[in-house]
Amino acid sequence: IAASLADAGFRVLRPQPRGIGRSTGPWQGVTLDDLAADIAAVIERDNHGPAFVVGHAFGNRVARMLATARPDLVRAVSLVAANVGHNPSPPDVRAAIRTSADTSASDDERVKAMQFVFFAPGSDARVWLKGWYPEVLAAQRIAGDLTSRKIDYAAGRAPVLIIQPSHDPLAPVEDAEEYRRALGDRVTVVVIPNSAHAVIVEQPLAVSGALIDYARKLWPSKPK
């Protein structure tokens, strides 16, 4: 997806969360505001003006918090496979996420959990068996729970593109439509068929296309 955006003429920044790759930093007592400040630092360091901030899954709340706390740095946000409601995920969904990230569980157990919570029917959940960071996942959940969803709910006043999977138990289509009704014309919803929470690996070309189309409206001078 990043390569597709770059090929379309856009500058792409990919900051990693604390604890992944070469990104470091404490997690004790960290809130959503702290994580948004991490992204703000990256945008300020790059010094290319307000950014189109894309947040997938938990990252959608970081994007919304950033737009709330630092509107000067955000041209628009895209919420990809985002739980945009006021309530946390149901207990069975959270349990499946924990099993998915539990590298001590069997591959079969993890694939079954991932298929339920992340992938649409017909998709192969095995592509997500590797690349998990359980400590980061747990810390992000705590950071999210420490911050009321009412604070970041509206993403400040930024334009919002919701890239909505067609089959996502964490982020139902109905919630995206309710979000659009609540916030009005500044919200655009694009539904991606045959996808769920793992839409970025299930339908990367569709996600890239939606982001590029929207970004070109933000910056009409970009090449076609």
CSV table of C-alpha atoms in Angstrom, one decimal, residues 78-201:
chain,number,residue,atom,x,y,z
A,78,SER,CA,-8.5,7.8,6.9
A,79,LEU,CA,-9.9,5.2,9.3
A,80,VAL,CA,-9.3,1.7,8.0
A,81,ALA,CA,-11.2,-1.2,9.5
A,82,ALA,CA,-12.0,1.1,12.4
A,83,ASN,CA,-14.2,0.6,15.4
A,84,VAL,CA,-15.7,4.1,15.3
A,85,GLY,CA,-18.4,3.5,18.0
A,86,HIS,CA,-18.3,4.5,21.6
A,87,ASN,CA,-18.0,1.0,22.9
A,88,PRO,CA,-15.1,-1.4,23.1
A,89,SER,CA,-15.1,-4.7,21.2
A,90,PRO,CA,-17.3,-7.5,22.5
A,91,PRO,CA,-15.6,-10.1,24.9
A,92,ASP,CA,-15.5,-12.9,22.3
A,93,VAL,CA,-13.8,-10.6,19.8
A,94,ARG,CA,-11.2,-9.5,22.4
A,95,ALA,CA,-10.6,-13.1,23.3
A,96,ALA,CA,-10.0,-14.1,19.7
A,97,ILE,CA,-7.5,-11.2,19.3
A,98,ARG,CA,-5.6,-12.5,22.4
A,99,THR,CA,-5.5,-16.0,21.0
A,100,SER,CA,-4.4,-14.7,17.6
A,101,ALA,CA,-1.4,-13.0,19.2
A,102,ASP,CA,-0.6,-15.9,21.6
A,103,THR,CA,2.5,-17.5,19.9
A,104,SER,CA,2.4,-20.3,22.5
A,105,ALA,CA,-0.9,-21.5,21.1
A,106,SER,CA,-1.0,-24.0,18.3
A,107,ASP,CA,-1.2,-22.7,14.7
A,108,ASP,CA,-4.6,-24.3,14.3
A,109,GLU,CA,-6.0,-22.5,17.3
A,110,ARG,CA,-4.6,-19.2,16.2
A,111,VAL,CA,-5.8,-19.6,12.6
A,112,LYS,CA,-9.3,-20.4,13.8
A,113,ALA,CA,-9.3,-17.3,16.0
A,114,MET,CA,-7.9,-15.1,13.2
A,115,GLN,CA,-10.4,-16.4,10.7
A,116,PHE,CA,-13.2,-15.4,13.1
A,117,VAL,CA,-12.0,-12.0,14.0
A,118,PHE,CA,-9.9,-10.7,11.2
A,119,PHE,CA,-10.6,-12.4,7.9
A,120,ALA,CA,-13.6,-12.6,5.5
A,121,PRO,CA,-15.0,-16.0,4.4
A,122,GLY,CA,-12.7,-17.4,1.7
A,123,SER,CA,-9.6,-15.5,2.9
A,124,ASP,CA,-6.5,-17.4,4.1
A,125,ALA,CA,-5.8,-16.3,7.7
A,126,ARG,CA,-2.5,-18.1,7.8
A,127,VAL,CA,-0.8,-15.1,6.2
A,128,TRP,CA,-1.0,-13.4,9.6
A,129,LEU,CA,0.6,-16.2,11.7
A,130,LYS,CA,3.9,-14.3,11.9
A,131,GLY,CA,4.7,-10.7,12.7
A,132,TRP,CA,2.9,-10.4,16.1
A,133,TYR,CA,4.0,-8.2,19.0
A,134,PRO,CA,1.9,-9.4,22.0
A,135,GLU,CA,3.5,-6.9,24.4
A,136,VAL,CA,2.7,-4.0,22.1
A,137,LEU,CA,-0.8,-5.3,21.5
A,138,ALA,CA,-1.5,-5.5,25.3
A,139,ALA,CA,0.0,-2.0,25.9
A,140,GLN,CA,-2.0,-0.4,23.1
A,141,ARG,CA,-5.2,-1.9,24.6
A,142,ILE,CA,-4.4,-0.4,27.9
A,143,ALA,CA,-3.6,3.0,26.4
A,144,GLY,CA,-6.9,2.9,24.5
A,145,ASP,CA,-8.9,2.0,27.6
A,146,LEU,CA,-7.3,4.8,29.5
A,147,THR,CA,-8.7,7.3,27.1
A,148,SER,CA,-12.5,7.9,26.9
A,149,ARG,CA,-13.7,7.3,23.3
A,150,LYS,CA,-15.7,10.5,23.6
A,151,ILE,CA,-12.4,12.5,23.5
A,152,ASP,CA,-11.2,11.3,20.1
A,153,TYR,CA,-14.5,10.2,18.6
A,154,ALA,CA,-15.0,13.0,16.1
A,155,ALA,CA,-11.4,13.3,15.0
A,156,GLY,CA,-11.5,17.0,15.7
A,157,ARG,CA,-12.9,18.7,12.7
A,158,ALA,CA,-10.8,16.9,10.1
A,159,PRO,CA,-12.3,15.4,6.9
A,160,VAL,CA,-12.6,11.6,7.4
A,161,LEU,CA,-12.4,8.8,4.9
A,162,ILE,CA,-13.6,5.5,6.4
A,163,ILE,CA,-12.3,2.5,4.5
A,164,GLN,CA,-14.9,0.0,5.6
A,165,PRO,CA,-14.5,-3.8,5.2
A,166,SER,CA,-17.7,-5.6,4.2
A,167,HIS,CA,-17.3,-8.4,6.9
A,168,ASP,CA,-15.7,-7.0,10.0
A,169,PRO,CA,-16.8,-8.2,13.5
A,170,LEU,CA,-14.7,-5.5,15.1
A,171,ALA,CA,-16.0,-2.7,12.9
A,172,PRO,CA,-19.5,-3.4,11.4
A,173,VAL,CA,-20.7,-1.5,8.3
A,174,GLU,CA,-23.6,-0.2,10.4
A,175,ASP,CA,-21.3,1.6,12.8
A,176,ALA,CA,-19.5,3.4,9.9
A,177,GLU,CA,-22.9,4.6,8.6
A,178,GLU,CA,-23.9,5.7,12.0
A,179,TYR,CA,-20.6,7.7,12.3
A,180,ARG,CA,-21.4,9.4,9.0
A,181,ARG,CA,-24.8,10.3,10.1
A,182,ALA,CA,-23.4,11.7,13.4
A,183,LEU,CA,-20.7,13.8,11.8
A,184,GLY,CA,-22.2,14.7,8.5
A,185,ASP,CA,-20.7,15.6,5.1
A,186,ARG,CA,-17.1,15.6,6.3
A,187,VAL,CA,-17.2,11.8,6.5
A,188,THR,CA,-16.9,9.6,3.4
A,189,VAL,CA,-17.4,5.8,3.6
A,190,VAL,CA,-16.0,3.4,1.1
A,191,VAL,CA,-17.0,-0.2,1.6
A,192,ILE,CA,-14.4,-2.8,0.4
A,193,PRO,CA,-16.1,-6.1,-0.7
A,194,ASN,CA,-14.8,-9.5,0.4
A,195,SER,CA,-12.8,-8.2,3.3
A,196,ALA,CA,-12.7,-8.0,7.1
A,197,HIS,CA,-10.4,-6.5,9.7
A,198,ALA,CA,-7.4,-7.7,7.7
A,199,VAL,CA,-8.5,-5.7,4.7
A,200,ILE,CA,-5.0,-4.3,4.2
A,201,VAL,CA,-3.7,-7.8,3.2
